[in-house]
């Protein structure tokens, strides 16, 4: 291995209470909200085909015009209690809110910037009421913070000369001050979700990102921060130059999921997902495919089956309301989670051989294994192959707690014959297992 001062400092996952909690939550809500919701992907009658929150980088959008939008930001229909109730009904257990996106506009009245909500017609802090409402609803809050800041005069994508380096140093002080300010103002937040850390100015100062992580942990012990914050002193990001994960979980799964358990290398990880193909902030015209309830449920269940968290993104309008598609999606997901959430919360990789019908999820630290069926076989019979030294002591449908009698079909394999092959939504079956020898057939009958 290469000697590193600013690479990973920990082998293996964190095991402290704050990380155990983060891992148990499994399902989060991302919220991208800011000035970009005003143009909403359109300007001067033209539609921007990129991500709405990046419209300032569009050649048709003059920077000056974008930078004046704060004068119009007045979310008169903002209702944080309603937002929290919607998230709770959906079954989200944590929420990540954009404190400031790459445009640098702060949703809180930061004393380190003039480009904040205090300068808008709304004037008042938006983060505090949100954090209070979500915490009251029993939902943890994490803060998204973009290092890239298109508004700040000292931001540099790369440091080309002494003047750049001086600006870069001033900018690092600004970043540290704003983060400390957020922790001081919002002491109940559980983590930071860093973004905009791909520019050379950041990548080439791994030492700063390392010191910043340690500074924030010292200020707020237990804080959960993903790998996106970090570079090592050789410019390696997420994974250091020895291939070891930096930060508390792998944070690279953006609009994509790992395929198999091998892809996650035993690390904690989290996937973040948009409802359309690539829109985080509110875009008036969603183009292309909009994901359905069952598609999102499969991504959530697959993530948990591979030991990860899944976060679904919402982009509120400039007035503080949600578009109908997002409201319907939240409600539909919530309906399924109300009945089947036990299979998701506190879920982990089960250690069973993957089958085509869907995913296994083990309730953390127990012998209870859930089968979440997405692909009903034409036979209506679900194949289960038990891992070594595992015996099956009970099988039941989650819905209605109906007992099922599996058929032993040789060695460590069983068929679970389902009475009804029809399925409109993912079906959950609970397997009770015990550690033991894979004795001869029918040990389920004996155990009954
Ligand atoms: C492909 O380059 C990207 C894609 C997404 C992003 C930003 C999005 O604006 C959103 O905030 C997402 C979480 N982040 C990675 C930045 C650069």
PDB file of C-alpha atoms in Angstrom, residues 266-396:
ATOM      1  CA  UNK A 266     -18.722  -4.632   2.125  1.00  0.00           C
ATOM      2  CA  UNK A 267     -19.092  -0.842   2.534  1.00  0.00           C
ATOM      3  CA  UNK A 268     -22.126   1.093   3.705  1.00  0.00           C
ATOM      4  CA  UNK A 269     -23.572   2.950   0.709  1.00  0.00           C
ATOM      5  CA  UNK A 270     -26.495   5.098  -0.398  1.00  0.00           C
ATOM      6  CA  UNK A 271     -28.159   5.611  -3.783  1.00  0.00           C
ATOM      7  CA  UNK A 272     -29.906   8.870  -4.715  1.00  0.00           C
ATOM      8  CA  UNK A 273     -32.547   8.765  -7.455  1.00  0.00           C
ATOM      9  CA  UNK A 274     -34.535  11.226  -9.575  1.00  0.00           C
ATOM     10  CA  UNK A 275     -38.139  10.625 -10.616  1.00  0.00           C
ATOM     11  CA  UNK A 276     -37.522  11.689 -14.255  1.00  0.00           C
ATOM     12  CA  UNK A 277     -34.262  10.657 -15.937  1.00  0.00           C
ATOM     13  CA  UNK A 278     -32.251  13.650 -14.677  1.00  0.00           C
ATOM     14  CA  UNK A 279     -34.083  16.465 -12.904  1.00  0.00           C
ATOM     15  CA  UNK A 280     -33.302  17.379  -9.264  1.00  0.00           C
ATOM     16  CA  UNK A 281     -34.715  20.919  -9.079  1.00  0.00           C
ATOM     17  CA  UNK A 282     -38.257  21.697 -10.259  1.00  0.00           C
ATOM     18  CA  UNK A 283     -38.575  21.604 -14.090  1.00  0.00           C
ATOM     19  CA  UNK A 284     -41.926  22.760 -15.536  1.00  0.00           C
ATOM     20  CA  UNK A 285     -41.746  20.214 -18.366  1.00  0.00           C
ATOM     21  CA  UNK A 286     -40.615  16.754 -17.387  1.00  0.00           C
ATOM     22  CA  UNK A 287     -39.421  15.077 -20.575  1.00  0.00           C
ATOM     23  CA  UNK A 288     -39.037  11.341 -21.081  1.00  0.00           C
ATOM     24  CA  UNK A 289     -39.768   8.546 -18.661  1.00  0.00           C
ATOM     25  CA  UNK A 290     -41.251   9.285 -15.221  1.00  0.00           C
ATOM     26  CA  UNK A 291     -40.666   6.432 -12.793  1.00  0.00           C
ATOM     27  CA  UNK A 292     -43.662   4.585 -11.355  1.00  0.00           C
ATOM     28  CA  UNK A 293     -44.401   3.461  -7.784  1.00  0.00           C
ATOM     29  CA  UNK A 294     -43.390  -0.145  -8.558  1.00  0.00           C
ATOM     30  CA  UNK A 295     -40.156   0.979 -10.230  1.00  0.00           C
ATOM     31  CA  UNK A 296     -39.207   3.032  -7.174  1.00  0.00           C
ATOM     32  CA  UNK A 297     -40.185   0.204  -4.806  1.00  0.00           C
ATOM     33  CA  UNK A 298     -37.943  -2.182  -6.739  1.00  0.00           C
ATOM     34  CA  UNK A 299     -35.006   0.250  -6.479  1.00  0.00           C
ATOM     35  CA  UNK A 300     -35.645   0.706  -2.746  1.00  0.00           C
ATOM     36  CA  UNK A 301     -35.937  -3.043  -2.087  1.00  0.00           C
ATOM     37  CA  UNK A 302     -32.938  -3.876  -4.284  1.00  0.00           C
ATOM     38  CA  UNK A 303     -30.837  -1.255  -2.443  1.00  0.00           C
ATOM     39  CA  UNK A 304     -31.756  -2.661   0.966  1.00  0.00           C
ATOM     40  CA  UNK A 305     -31.176  -6.236  -0.244  1.00  0.00           C
ATOM     41  CA  UNK A 306     -27.615  -5.115  -1.074  1.00  0.00           C
ATOM     42  CA  UNK A 307     -27.039  -3.438   2.333  1.00  0.00           C
ATOM     43  CA  UNK A 308     -27.655   0.124   1.103  1.00  0.00           C
ATOM     44  CA  UNK A 309     -29.903   3.125   1.654  1.00  0.00           C
ATOM     45  CA  UNK A 310     -32.162   4.541  -1.044  1.00  0.00           C
ATOM     46  CA  UNK A 311     -33.078   8.245  -1.334  1.00  0.00           C
ATOM     47  CA  UNK A 312     -35.802   9.515  -3.665  1.00  0.00           C
ATOM     48  CA  UNK A 313     -35.612  13.116  -4.884  1.00  0.00           C
ATOM     49  CA  UNK A 314     -38.382  15.725  -4.827  1.00  0.00           C
ATOM     50  CA  UNK A 315     -38.199  19.184  -6.426  1.00  0.00           C
ATOM     51  CA  UNK A 316     -40.744  21.593  -4.929  1.00  0.00           C
ATOM     52  CA  UNK A 317     -42.041  24.507  -7.003  1.00  0.00           C
ATOM     53  CA  UNK A 318     -40.958  28.107  -6.326  1.00  0.00           C
ATOM     54  CA  UNK A 319     -44.205  28.720  -4.397  1.00  0.00           C
ATOM     55  CA  UNK A 320     -43.468  25.861  -1.978  1.00  0.00           C
ATOM     56  CA  UNK A 321     -45.929  23.276  -3.327  1.00  0.00           C
ATOM     57  CA  UNK A 322     -45.204  19.885  -4.921  1.00  0.00           C
ATOM     58  CA  UNK A 323     -46.205  18.854  -8.434  1.00  0.00           C
ATOM     59  CA  UNK A 324     -49.001  16.292  -8.748  1.00  0.00           C
ATOM     60  CA  UNK A 325     -46.712  13.510 -10.055  1.00  0.00           C
ATOM     61  CA  UNK A 326     -44.566  13.720  -6.914  1.00  0.00           C
ATOM     62  CA  UNK A 327     -47.562  13.843  -4.592  1.00  0.00           C
ATOM     63  CA  UNK A 328     -49.063  10.756  -6.256  1.00  0.00           C
ATOM     64  CA  UNK A 329     -45.762   8.905  -6.162  1.00  0.00           C
ATOM     65  CA  UNK A 330     -45.259   9.666  -2.460  1.00  0.00           C
ATOM     66  CA  UNK A 331     -48.777   8.457  -1.677  1.00  0.00           C
ATOM     67  CA  UNK A 332     -48.428   5.261  -3.731  1.00  0.00           C
ATOM     68  CA  UNK A 333     -45.096   4.351  -2.171  1.00  0.00           C
ATOM     69  CA  UNK A 334     -46.538   5.088   1.275  1.00  0.00           C
ATOM     70  CA  UNK A 335     -49.458   2.719   0.724  1.00  0.00           C
ATOM     71  CA  UNK A 336     -47.075  -0.194   0.111  1.00  0.00           C
ATOM     72  CA  UNK A 337     -44.699   0.844   2.897  1.00  0.00           C
ATOM     73  CA  UNK A 338     -47.543   1.000   5.422  1.00  0.00           C
ATOM     74  CA  UNK A 339     -48.173  -2.744   4.953  1.00  0.00           C
ATOM     75  CA  UNK A 340     -44.659  -3.937   4.044  1.00  0.00           C
ATOM     76  CA  UNK A 341     -42.241  -1.420   5.593  1.00  0.00           C
ATOM     77  CA  UNK A 342     -41.050  -4.029   8.124  1.00  0.00           C
ATOM     78  CA  UNK A 343     -39.219  -5.716   5.234  1.00  0.00           C
ATOM     79  CA  UNK A 344     -37.325  -2.485   4.448  1.00  0.00           C
ATOM     80  CA  UNK A 345     -36.546  -0.818   7.777  1.00  0.00           C
ATOM     81  CA  UNK A 346     -33.514  -2.312   9.518  1.00  0.00           C
ATOM     82  CA  UNK A 347     -33.054  -4.522   6.419  1.00  0.00           C
ATOM     83  CA  UNK A 348     -29.702  -6.003   5.432  1.00  0.00           C
ATOM     84  CA  UNK A 349     -28.141  -8.401   2.903  1.00  0.00           C
ATOM     85  CA  UNK A 350     -29.634 -11.840   3.667  1.00  0.00           C
ATOM     86  CA  UNK A 351     -26.783 -14.053   2.392  1.00  0.00           C
ATOM     87  CA  UNK A 352     -29.200 -16.160   0.285  1.00  0.00           C
ATOM     88  CA  UNK A 353     -28.443 -16.974  -3.353  1.00  0.00           C
ATOM     89  CA  UNK A 354     -30.303 -14.434  -5.526  1.00  0.00           C
ATOM     90  CA  UNK A 355     -33.339 -15.809  -7.368  1.00  0.00           C
ATOM     91  CA  UNK A 356     -35.129 -14.361 -10.409  1.00  0.00           C
ATOM     92  CA  UNK A 357     -38.406 -13.724  -8.586  1.00  0.00           C
ATOM     93  CA  UNK A 358     -36.943 -10.807  -6.578  1.00  0.00           C
ATOM     94  CA  UNK A 359     -34.923  -9.948  -3.507  1.00  0.00           C
ATOM     95  CA  UNK A 360     -34.128 -11.315  -0.035  1.00  0.00           C
ATOM     96  CA  UNK A 361     -33.789  -8.916   2.904  1.00  0.00           C
ATOM     97  CA  UNK A 362     -32.668 -10.021   6.374  1.00  0.00           C
ATOM     98  CA  UNK A 363     -33.967  -8.093   9.377  1.00  0.00           C
ATOM     99  CA  UNK A 364     -30.701  -6.880  10.889  1.00  0.00           C
ATOM    100  CA  UNK A 365     -29.183  -9.408  13.268  1.00  0.00           C
ATOM    101  CA  UNK A 366     -32.123 -11.833  13.188  1.00  0.00           C
ATOM    102  CA  UNK A 367     -33.060 -15.158  11.563  1.00  0.00           C
ATOM    103  CA  UNK A 368     -36.027 -13.454   9.849  1.00  0.00           C
ATOM    104  CA  UNK A 369     -35.602 -13.200   6.089  1.00  0.00           C
ATOM    105  CA  UNK A 370     -38.095 -11.421   3.834  1.00  0.00           C
ATOM    106  CA  UNK A 371     -38.676 -12.411   0.228  1.00  0.00           C
ATOM    107  CA  UNK A 372     -39.907  -9.450  -1.833  1.00  0.00           C
ATOM    108  CA  UNK A 373     -41.396 -10.816  -5.060  1.00  0.00           C
ATOM    109  CA  UNK A 374     -41.354  -8.579  -8.138  1.00  0.00           C
ATOM    110  CA  UNK A 375     -41.220 -11.194 -10.900  1.00  0.00           C
ATOM    111  CA  UNK A 376     -43.896 -13.885 -10.319  1.00  0.00           C
ATOM    112  CA  UNK A 377     -42.870 -17.073 -12.184  1.00  0.00           C
ATOM    113  CA  UNK A 378     -45.526 -18.532 -14.513  1.00  0.00           C
ATOM    114  CA  UNK A 379     -45.485 -21.611 -12.262  1.00  0.00           C
ATOM    115  CA  UNK A 380     -46.446 -19.527  -9.239  1.00  0.00           C
ATOM    116  CA  UNK A 381     -43.710 -21.505  -7.413  1.00  0.00           C
ATOM    117  CA  UNK A 382     -40.869 -19.544  -5.848  1.00  0.00           C
ATOM    118  CA  UNK A 383     -37.529 -21.381  -5.631  1.00  0.00           C
ATOM    119  CA  UNK A 384     -35.591 -20.921  -2.375  1.00  0.00           C
ATOM    120  CA  UNK A 385     -32.072 -22.235  -1.879  1.00  0.00           C
ATOM    121  CA  UNK A 386     -31.041 -22.190   1.781  1.00  0.00           C
ATOM    122  CA  UNK A 387     -27.499 -21.133   2.652  1.00  0.00           C
ATOM    123  CA  UNK A 388     -25.357 -23.681   4.485  1.00  0.00           C
ATOM    124  CA  UNK A 389     -26.351 -24.583   8.064  1.00  0.00           C
ATOM    125  CA  UNK A 390     -29.731 -22.877   7.693  1.00  0.00           C
ATOM    126  CA  UNK A 391     -33.037 -24.559   8.366  1.00  0.00           C
ATOM    127  CA  UNK A 392     -36.468 -23.275   7.444  1.00  0.00           C
ATOM    128  CA  UNK A 393     -38.900 -23.260  10.386  1.00  0.00           C
ATOM    129  CA  UNK A 394     -41.769 -21.222   8.953  1.00  0.00           C
ATOM    130  CA  UNK A 395     -43.071 -19.466   5.876  1.00  0.00           C
ATOM    131  CA  UNK A 396     -45.884 -16.893   5.770  1.00  0.00           C
TER     132      UNK A 396
END
